[in-house]
Structures are given as C-alpha cells and as structure tokens.
Amino acid sequence: MSYNGGPMTEAMYYVLLALMRPNHGYQLMQLITEVSNGRLKMGPGTLYGVLSRMQKDDLIVLSKDDGRRKTYEITSEGERALRIEYERLKSLIIDSALLEEGEKHD
Amino acid sequence: MTKIVRKLRPTDFWRIGEHESWFSDMSAKGLHLHKMGLHFAHFKIGDPKRMEYRIEVTKKKGMPYEQSEMYEEIGWDYVTSYQFFHVFSSPEENHAPELHTDPMEQSYTLDQLKERLILNFTGTLIGFLLIIGMLLAIWFLDGTPVLRLVEGHAIQLTILSLIILYNVFYSTRAMISIQALRRNLQEGKAIDHHAPWEKSLHKNTAFSIVFIAIALVSAILPFVQLFKHETFTLPENDSNLPIVRLADIEQNSLLVRDEYYIDEIDWANRYTTNWSVFAPVQYKYDESGMIENRKWLDESGTYSPSVSAEVYHLRFKVLAEPLIDDLIKWYSYGDEMEPFVEKQHPDFDQLIIHEDAEMKQLFASKEKVVMYVRYNGYAEMDVLIRNAAQKVNLLEGE
C-alpha cells in the first residue's frame, strides 16, 4: 500500500524521524528506541517493511550500499511528509487541550 | 548422522500462527524443524528445547539478505523457507524482541501474497470452468451419457474435475483467509504465535487420505483400461466368444473372409476387448465375408455380407435399459424410413429391432448383458435374433 498523504503509522513516523540523519537498519532500531525514550521498541520485521515501502514511495533513498550494510536517508519529499504529519500531530495535541481542562475540574 | 522425521503438516499453509505454534510444540518434543515440503515438514531429532518460531512473508520468493541479517542480529535464527514463507527461531529463554511490533505494518507484508492468491483462485476457477465445459460436451453433446459412462473413457476426466473442484475450494479458502488475516492485523490484532493447531490436524489428515485415494484411483483407471483394451483378428471358429458369427447367420459353405490387414490385424474381421468400472467385460467386433458365386440383387457386385456388434456385460442391471436407449440414439441417424420395433422374446428382457432393406439392427438385453448387432446381408431377422439369443445366454451364464 503506497503512502497517500494520510495519517502515518507510528512506525513510519519514527523511521522518517530517525532518518533525518542517514542510518542503517540495525542502528535505526536502537535509534528509534532512543528517540522515543524507550517507549517504542521496533521489531526488525516492522522496520524492514517500513523501509522497503517508504523507499518505493520515494520518501527515503538508499544513500550507501556496501553490500553488507544499506544506509538510508530521507528525501525532501519524505521530509515534507514528515513535517505535514508533525503539524497534524501538533493539532491533535492542541485539540486535546480539552482533556487537560477536564483533569483540572476533577 | 542426524535422523530426520517427516510429519504431515497439520494445517493449511496460510494459517501462520498455527504453524508457528506447531513448530514450537515439536521442538519441545525434540523435533526441530529442518525443511518444509508441500505436504510434509522435515524435523531433525535432537534434545527437547523450548523454542519460539516466527514466520515471515515476503513479496518475492527469496528472503533479502539485509532482512534476515537484521533478524539474526537481535536473536532470530533463519531456519528454512517455503515459497513466500520464511521461518525463524529463537530459544524461548532469550526473550528475543518480536519481529513485528506493528500489526498494521505487518498487514502490508501480506499484500503481494493476497494478490497472488487472488490470481491463483482466478486461474483455478477458469481451469475448472473449462474442464466442466469439456465434460458437459463429452457427456451430453451426443445425448448418450449412459453409453459414455459404460464405455468409461470420460470417468478419469470426471474424477480429475473433482480434484480441480477441490483446488477451487482450497484456493478460495486461502484467498479469504489471507484477506481476513490482513483485516485482523489492520485492526491491530496481532498473530497468535501459539494458536492451537490440533483441531486442524484430524480434518487435514482425513482430507489428505481421501484426496490421495481419489488421485490414485484416477491415476490407475486409465492404465487398467489401456491394459484391457486389445484388438485381435477374429478366429475362424471360436464359439466361446459371445459374439454373433457371420458364418452362423449366412449358413453357406462358400462364405470366405473379406480381409483387410493393417499391422498383422485383419481390421475387417477383428474383435476389441475393453474394460470399464461400469462394464467390466466389453467386446466390439466386425466380421466381413464374401460369397463368390452370389451377387447383390442390385447387381452392384459380389455378395459381401458383414456384421458389426457391441457387447457389454454391465456391473448393474439398472443400466441396461438406458444403455439400449443410448445405443439406439447413437446408431440411428434420425432419417430412418422404418421404425424401431420392440418385440417380446422369451430369451431377452428387452429386444428392439430395425430393418431397412438389407441392413438389420438389433438391440437386446438380458440381465446385465446388452448387445447391439448390425448386419448387412440377406439373412432373415429371425436368424439374427436366434443367434443373438444363443450368445447372450453364453455371456449371461458366466
């Protein structure tokens, strides 16, 4: 299924985020755990699926392939998608202010 | 040398969770998955160990090196692959991280498989429809289905169509199941890696046995028929053959054979034996003769009478009457001037005759024996009937 600009899966979002710096598979997994403060431990199956799909959708590219390790980096299109998603998530947070107010009332 | 044990896979190939669970349970018994065939899994005998198994589905047949390396780095060892499925294992105590942490993302790994299964289903369905069309034509185009049944040539194709029908059913289930699994994953329901597989086992075993039996029968039948199908030159005198002989009809010592040899068989004076499930004894034969000093009445040449016939010893008596109906249909052209007449005769259960100048046809049955005789010559129909009665008794008494 190719990316159509709609809401991303969490996995997609974090992989794009992590690829703001070029990186390869195994390191990405650790980086994602780091970036998410240990909240998200991404399995290699999920990671590999996201990588190959986003590569097909031109959101990321292979920047280096020395046969053993493949290094990926985000494309400008990928970065745009990431920023759009970031804005969407921000609106989600702003809209959720209602919940904070609710908590105050309690 | 490590010993290998083969086991019938307990469940359908698309039930990923049940397979993972089965491999785990086998490892706990000391049987470690080694290779996967179409129907059998091969296990290596070793020490019992609690292992976790995961099956990964890929878009293409092979597993990309990068992917399997990523799996191995976090503790999942590659075991084996079959088609688009790849098996990894890890000792339970290591608590290796899950391969898939996002069911939605995992559902995308099934996209290609889904497409392929839809294609497979479509292909199987088209194949089935073609074979059904062909079968309908074979059985019903001439309007003589009982004759086709008794001859038995279409039986194998019919069984084959049953096997293809099963394949249609199987590929429908595969297609629907993978779509359901995809939907479940998209709804966030992860695969149950310890799904119970035992209940599928009995169903699958029973199905396999039935399937193998049907396939075996359909494979053997044509060989039996081929073995029993033989053509011989008709012996000059052999009253043991349950067939009406030209000499008995003509009663003329000057009758000689009108021969037509190809490959050492006189095809104008031959008999062919055959076998089928519904008519284990079958004869077809032709006999042709000449009487030198006699001419056809229309002066068209030397008098040359001939007789052709078919004899069927049926498995079930109930087939006799419909077979006669079909034989009449098969051997009439619809433009006969003379009618087919049913006669009562003490030696037959059913007797139908048709006379058109020197061409005489006889359709008769007694118990499980059905006989068709076509005679071309000047002998009387009564002579033909008398001879047929004698031969029917010969076979029926067997």
XYZ file of C-alpha atoms in Angstrom:
504
model
C 0.000 0.000 0.000
C 1.628 3.278 -1.046
C 1.595 6.372 1.091
C -1.222 8.715 0.116
C -0.555 11.614 2.476
C -2.961 10.434 5.155
C -2.078 9.781 8.801
C 1.120 7.735 9.142
C 1.607 4.650 11.231
C 3.736 5.250 14.300
C 6.424 3.052 12.763
C 6.598 5.177 9.609
C 6.769 8.381 11.565
C 9.626 7.297 13.776
C 11.631 5.792 10.932
C 11.354 9.061 8.985
C 12.291 10.969 12.100
C 15.304 8.759 12.741
C 16.385 9.060 9.111
C 16.775 12.822 9.358
C 20.333 11.552 9.828
C 21.387 8.808 7.354
C 21.458 5.469 9.058
C 21.294 1.702 8.505
C 18.928 -0.980 9.643
C 20.238 -2.307 12.925
C 21.320 1.098 14.210
C 17.923 2.510 13.264
C 16.189 0.115 15.615
C 18.320 1.317 18.515
C 17.986 4.946 17.477
C 14.203 4.702 17.403
C 14.196 3.294 20.921
C 16.436 6.195 21.913
C 14.411 8.900 20.136
C 11.197 7.606 21.705
C 12.850 7.456 25.141
C 12.493 3.707 25.255
C 8.745 3.852 24.619
C 8.950 2.310 21.160
C 10.896 -0.872 20.541
C 10.534 -1.537 16.836
C 10.890 -5.086 15.604
C 13.155 -5.694 12.603
C 10.241 -7.119 10.605
C 8.264 -3.966 11.049
C 11.325 -1.809 10.368
C 12.243 -3.691 7.217
C 8.668 -3.461 5.952
C 8.555 0.290 6.578
C 11.943 0.847 4.933
C 11.151 -1.059 1.751
C 7.712 0.513 1.455
C 8.916 4.071 2.008
C 11.760 3.527 -0.408
C 9.228 2.544 -3.039
C 7.203 5.648 -2.238
C 10.344 7.822 -2.584
C 10.083 9.052 1.000
C 13.582 7.711 1.657
C 16.515 6.675 -0.552
C 19.396 4.283 -0.302
C 22.403 6.543 0.162
C 25.052 3.887 0.527
C 25.145 0.158 -0.151
C 28.447 -1.549 0.555
C 26.906 -4.995 0.078
C 26.581 -5.718 3.772
C 25.045 -2.575 5.175
C 22.470 -0.419 3.465
C 22.353 3.179 4.597
C 19.121 5.090 4.086
C 18.348 8.775 4.192
C 15.207 10.842 3.995
C 14.279 12.615 0.718
C 12.895 16.130 0.504
C 9.536 14.547 -0.244
C 9.911 12.416 2.845
C 10.808 15.388 4.942
C 7.785 17.290 3.645
C 5.531 14.350 4.517
C 7.122 14.132 7.947
C 6.560 17.840 8.603
C 2.932 17.667 7.433
C 2.409 14.749 9.780
C 4.156 16.662 12.566
C 1.758 19.585 12.057
C -1.168 17.180 12.112
C 0.059 15.615 15.350
C 0.541 19.076 16.858
C -3.075 19.956 16.024
C -4.043 16.697 17.708
C -2.271 17.835 20.859
C -3.808 21.319 20.705
C -7.252 19.825 20.178
C -6.651 17.560 23.160
C -6.313 20.574 25.478
C -9.897 19.761 26.364
C -8.586 16.735 28.281
C -6.196 18.882 30.342
C -9.111 21.147 31.303
C -11.142 18.102 32.232
C -8.389 16.990 34.559
C -8.327 20.428 36.232
C -12.048 20.169 37.009
C -11.586 16.842 38.779
C 24.127 -38.621 11.154
C 21.116 -36.696 12.330
C 17.877 -38.533 11.916
C 15.086 -36.843 10.007
C 11.419 -37.320 10.829
C 8.706 -36.375 8.370
C 5.309 -35.212 9.540
C 2.219 -34.258 7.591
C 1.654 -30.545 8.067
C -1.368 -30.324 10.335
C -2.974 -27.288 8.856
C -3.379 -25.121 5.777
C -0.317 -23.189 4.635
C -1.912 -19.801 5.232
C -2.511 -20.361 8.963
C 0.678 -18.676 10.096
C 0.026 -18.679 13.850
C -0.900 -22.376 13.873
C 2.298 -23.280 12.050
C 4.453 -21.269 14.464
C 2.723 -22.944 17.372
C 3.147 -26.396 15.828
C 6.886 -25.891 15.252
C 7.242 -24.769 18.904
C 5.387 -27.802 20.211
C 7.518 -30.117 18.075
C 10.745 -28.529 19.361
C 9.543 -29.113 22.907
C 9.397 -32.818 21.943
C 12.889 -32.746 20.476
C 11.836 -32.418 16.847
C 13.414 -29.330 15.341
C 12.137 -28.020 12.043
C 14.634 -28.520 9.265
C 12.789 -28.250 5.968
C 9.264 -27.731 4.757
C 7.775 -29.607 1.816
C 4.428 -29.184 0.143
C 2.680 -31.591 2.491
C 5.376 -32.798 4.876
C 7.609 -30.981 7.316
C 11.053 -32.474 7.961
C 12.321 -32.396 11.534
C 15.754 -33.171 12.922
C 15.745 -35.261 16.071
C 17.557 -33.533 18.944
C 17.203 -32.553 22.587
C 13.829 -31.157 23.614
C 14.030 -27.401 23.811
C 11.538 -24.616 24.273
C 11.762 -22.588 21.090
C 9.790 -19.724 19.644
C 9.105 -19.697 15.898
C 8.110 -16.835 13.662
C 7.039 -16.965 10.034
C 7.770 -14.022 7.797
C 6.005 -13.495 4.468
C 7.948 -11.804 1.703
C 6.972 -10.223 -1.581
C 9.385 -12.295 -3.644
C 10.416 -15.912 -3.200
C 13.783 -15.279 -1.598
C 14.445 -13.551 1.697
C 16.550 -10.396 1.254
C 19.922 -10.799 2.913
C 19.607 -7.491 4.738
C 16.301 -8.515 6.279
C 17.444 -11.897 7.573
C 20.630 -10.304 8.871
C 18.599 -7.784 10.846
C 16.606 -10.623 12.323
C 19.695 -12.584 13.260
C 21.285 -9.559 14.914
C 18.541 -9.486 17.507
C 18.467 -13.222 18.056
C 16.217 -14.827 15.434
C 17.959 -17.600 13.503
C 16.904 -18.418 9.991
C 15.546 -21.989 9.727
C 14.029 -22.591 6.311
C 11.815 -21.175 3.589
C 8.915 -22.483 1.577
C 7.541 -20.381 -1.263
C 6.978 -16.926 0.216
C 7.191 -18.043 3.829
C 10.381 -17.893 5.879
C 10.810 -19.474 9.277
C 12.954 -18.042 12.087
C 13.513 -19.480 15.521
C 14.862 -18.320 18.851
C 15.222 -20.088 22.218
C 12.354 -19.074 24.465
C 14.694 -18.158 27.369
C 16.432 -15.491 25.267
C 13.225 -13.449 25.010
C 14.253 -12.127 21.624
C 12.319 -8.988 20.664
C 9.297 -9.517 18.418
C 9.913 -9.240 14.687
C 6.708 -7.336 14.183
C 5.707 -4.656 16.628
C 3.105 -3.006 14.434
C 0.256 -5.221 13.150
C -0.776 -2.564 10.628
C 2.703 -2.618 9.124
C 2.710 -6.421 9.177
C -0.534 -6.470 7.220
C 1.323 -4.797 4.329
C 3.674 -7.786 4.100
C 0.647 -9.834 3.027
C -0.331 -7.548 0.120
C 1.597 -9.482 -2.525
C 0.513 -12.833 -1.167
C -3.098 -11.684 -1.300
C -2.734 -10.614 -4.949
C -1.075 -13.900 -5.789
C -3.802 -15.924 -4.112
C -6.500 -13.987 -5.963
C -4.693 -14.705 -9.227
C -4.313 -18.332 -8.272
C -8.000 -18.583 -7.449
C -8.979 -16.976 -10.759
C -6.729 -19.346 -12.686
C -8.062 -22.414 -10.913
C -11.633 -21.278 -11.454
C -11.086 -20.733 -15.181
C -9.432 -24.149 -15.421
C -12.364 -25.712 -13.644
C -14.938 -23.986 -15.853
C -13.070 -25.141 -18.964
C -12.958 -28.721 -17.790
C -16.646 -28.578 -16.833
C -17.471 -27.276 -20.300
C -15.436 -30.067 -21.820
C -17.087 -32.681 -19.591
C -20.585 -31.434 -20.362
C -19.751 -31.685 -24.060
C -18.349 -35.208 -23.680
C -21.250 -36.445 -21.594
C -24.200 -34.674 -23.135
C -23.392 -33.309 -26.595
C -24.423 -36.572 -28.271
C -27.236 -37.124 -25.787
C -25.857 -40.549 -24.882
C -24.493 -40.124 -21.323
C -25.102 -43.756 -20.300
C -23.124 -45.042 -23.288
C -20.274 -42.674 -22.293
C -20.479 -43.912 -18.708
C -20.366 -47.552 -19.716
C -17.514 -47.045 -22.185
C -15.686 -45.417 -19.293
C -13.345 -43.105 -21.193
C -14.663 -39.964 -19.516
C -14.504 -41.310 -15.955
C -10.933 -40.194 -15.348
C -11.579 -36.714 -16.635
C -14.609 -36.545 -14.346
C -12.531 -37.552 -11.328
C -9.905 -35.042 -12.396
C -12.573 -32.351 -12.406
C -13.409 -33.304 -8.810
C -9.772 -32.785 -7.882
C -9.790 -29.419 -9.620
C -13.050 -28.583 -7.849
C -11.281 -29.281 -4.573
C -8.484 -26.974 -5.685
C -11.034 -24.241 -6.399
C -12.418 -24.726 -2.905
C -8.916 -24.715 -1.398
C -7.756 -21.604 -3.228
C -10.998 -19.835 -2.296
C -10.314 -20.568 1.352
C -6.673 -19.473 1.047
C -7.743 -16.202 -0.553
C -10.456 -15.478 2.017
C -8.247 -16.470 4.967
C -5.342 -14.235 3.977
C -7.747 -11.353 3.484
C -9.206 -11.986 6.927
C -5.732 -12.149 8.467
C -4.838 -8.857 6.782
C -8.003 -7.262 8.121
C -7.299 -8.529 11.627
C -3.772 -7.120 11.521
C -5.085 -3.816 10.227
C -7.488 -3.720 13.132
C -4.490 -4.135 15.406
C -4.952 -7.836 16.233
C -1.513 -9.423 16.221
C -0.941 -13.016 15.093
C -1.340 -15.554 17.900
C 2.013 -17.367 17.836
C 0.584 -20.142 19.985
C -2.678 -20.722 18.177
C -3.950 -24.278 18.729
C -3.294 -26.461 15.681
C -4.581 -29.835 16.942
C -8.124 -29.447 15.740
C -6.958 -28.790 12.194
C -4.800 -31.924 12.249
C -7.576 -34.534 12.114
C -9.525 -32.677 9.479
C -6.426 -32.207 7.385
C -5.331 -35.840 7.712
C -8.749 -37.171 6.767
C -8.888 -34.828 3.800
C -5.431 -35.842 2.633
C -6.283 -39.540 2.740
C -9.475 -39.056 0.725
C -7.642 -36.833 -1.716
C -4.772 -39.282 -2.210
C -7.231 -42.169 -2.670
C -9.145 -40.279 -5.353
C -5.955 -39.208 -7.093
C -4.662 -42.780 -7.019
C -7.858 -44.217 -8.498
C -7.863 -41.609 -11.208
C -4.251 -42.411 -12.000
C -4.766 -46.182 -12.101
C -8.029 -46.301 -14.088
C -6.570 -45.314 -17.460
C -3.818 -47.920 -17.082
C -6.338 -50.661 -16.390
C -8.307 -49.549 -19.423
C -5.186 -49.410 -21.550
C -4.168 -52.875 -20.371
C -7.599 -54.350 -21.069
C -8.005 -52.620 -24.393
C -6.779 -55.030 -27.033
C -7.653 -55.835 -30.607
C -7.311 -59.294 -32.165
C -8.043 -60.837 -35.522
C -11.259 -62.806 -35.177
C -10.503 -66.555 -35.103
C -12.183 -68.580 -37.886
C -14.042 -70.791 -35.440
C -14.413 -69.909 -31.811
C -17.835 -70.409 -30.352
C -16.572 -69.338 -26.911
C -16.666 -65.728 -27.966
C -20.055 -64.271 -27.037
C -20.471 -62.746 -30.450
C -22.779 -63.423 -33.342
C -20.751 -65.001 -36.164
C -21.281 -64.311 -39.824
C -20.980 -67.979 -40.767
C -23.812 -68.878 -38.391
C -26.023 -66.264 -39.985
C -25.202 -66.975 -43.609
C -25.119 -70.812 -43.386
C -23.253 -71.031 -46.673
C -20.143 -73.170 -47.074
C -18.879 -70.887 -49.855
C -18.545 -67.930 -47.479
C -14.959 -66.688 -47.341
C -13.370 -63.820 -45.465
C -13.069 -60.377 -46.945
C -9.763 -59.440 -45.369
C -8.226 -56.060 -44.644
C -4.873 -56.373 -42.887
C -3.022 -53.493 -41.178
C -0.124 -54.292 -38.839
C -0.951 -58.007 -38.731
C -4.516 -57.440 -37.644
C -7.410 -58.062 -40.004
C -9.456 -54.954 -39.227
C -12.419 -56.201 -41.246
C -12.521 -59.303 -39.041
C -11.468 -58.226 -35.594
C -12.646 -58.009 -32.055
C -11.606 -55.496 -29.409
C -11.858 -56.106 -25.692
C -12.338 -53.298 -23.239
C -12.940 -52.669 -19.570
C -14.622 -50.001 -17.523
C -15.882 -49.636 -13.971
C -19.493 -49.936 -15.080
C -18.976 -52.584 -17.764
C -16.052 -54.832 -16.851
C -16.486 -57.009 -19.960
C -16.854 -55.332 -23.328
C -16.440 -56.515 -26.899
C -16.665 -54.651 -30.136
C -16.242 -56.549 -33.353
C -16.552 -56.581 -37.119
C -16.739 -59.513 -39.472
C -16.830 -59.295 -43.271
C -17.315 -62.052 -45.825
C -17.893 -62.789 -49.487
C -19.725 -65.481 -51.428
C -18.090 -65.643 -54.853
C -20.927 -67.110 -56.904
C -23.576 -64.815 -55.479
C -24.318 -61.204 -56.384
C -26.135 -58.380 -54.602
C -29.627 -58.167 -56.049
C -28.980 -54.697 -57.430
C -26.063 -56.143 -59.423
C -23.595 -53.939 -57.559
C -21.078 -56.776 -57.296
C -20.223 -59.873 -55.329
C -22.471 -60.503 -52.341
C -20.434 -59.388 -49.319
C -22.367 -59.595 -46.044
C -20.954 -58.111 -42.861
C -21.763 -57.954 -39.196
C -20.657 -55.452 -36.565
C -21.570 -55.685 -32.945
C -21.003 -54.496 -29.415
C -21.491 -56.500 -26.243
C -21.472 -55.094 -22.731
C -21.540 -57.075 -19.518
C -22.699 -54.410 -17.085
C -21.926 -54.023 -13.415
C -25.531 -53.042 -12.670
C -28.650 -54.327 -14.398
C -30.342 -50.970 -13.975
C -28.042 -49.560 -16.662
C -29.281 -51.991 -19.336
C -32.402 -50.153 -20.442
C -30.883 -46.642 -20.608
C -27.871 -48.102 -22.422
C -30.126 -49.576 -25.100
C -31.822 -46.192 -25.470
C -28.430 -44.540 -25.917
C -27.221 -47.185 -28.390
C -30.347 -46.628 -30.487
C -29.676 -42.884 -30.420
C -26.016 -43.404 -31.280
C -26.649 -45.820 -34.163
C -29.610 -44.108 -35.764
C -29.403 -41.078 -37.977
C -32.867 -39.688 -37.418
C -33.872 -40.145 -41.056
C -34.845 -43.819 -40.908
C -37.842 -44.767 -43.042
C -38.585 -47.847 -40.966
C -39.433 -47.718 -37.266
C -37.518 -49.298 -34.387
C -39.830 -52.075 -33.185
C -39.899 -53.502 -29.688
C -40.525 -57.269 -29.640
C -41.364 -59.739 -26.907
C -38.952 -62.649 -26.807
C -38.508 -65.341 -24.146
C -34.696 -65.140 -24.353
C -34.441 -61.374 -23.834
C -35.556 -58.844 -21.243
C -35.733 -56.304 -23.994
C -35.481 -56.640 -27.756
C -35.688 -53.846 -30.307
C -35.173 -54.384 -33.993
C -34.862 -52.189 -37.019
C -34.886 -53.341 -40.620
C -34.117 -51.185 -43.602
C -33.720 -53.298 -46.765
C -30.594 -55.467 -46.247
C -29.477 -53.502 -43.158
C -30.716 -55.084 -39.934
C -30.102 -53.754 -36.455
C -30.797 -55.498 -33.183
C -30.659 -54.060 -29.679
C -31.154 -56.565 -26.906
C -30.582 -57.103 -23.217
C -30.775 -59.937 -20.773
C -29.990 -59.385 -17.111
C -26.698 -57.454 -17.149
C -25.811 -58.189 -20.771
C -26.545 -55.688 -23.512
C -25.928 -56.454 -27.155
C -26.048 -54.425 -30.308
C -25.784 -56.139 -33.691
C -25.790 -54.564 -37.124
C -25.963 -56.960 -40.024
C -25.760 -56.170 -43.705
C -26.940 -59.036 -45.865
C -29.854 -61.160 -46.998
C -30.352 -63.446 -43.988
C -33.659 -63.082 -42.153
C -34.004 -61.039 -38.949
C -35.199 -64.216 -37.180
C -31.846 -65.879 -37.843
C -30.094 -62.886 -36.356
C -32.332 -62.936 -33.268
C -31.808 -66.673 -32.752
C -28.030 -66.295 -32.902
C -28.045 -63.265 -30.631
C -30.154 -65.141 -28.045
C -27.677 -68.002 -28.010
C -24.700 -65.674 -27.474
C -26.434 -63.549 -24.823
C -27.096 -66.734 -22.863
C -23.448 -67.701 -23.212
C -22.223 -64.474 -21.594
C -25.063 -64.072 -19.149
C -24.390 -67.563 -17.811
C -20.781 -66.663 -16.944
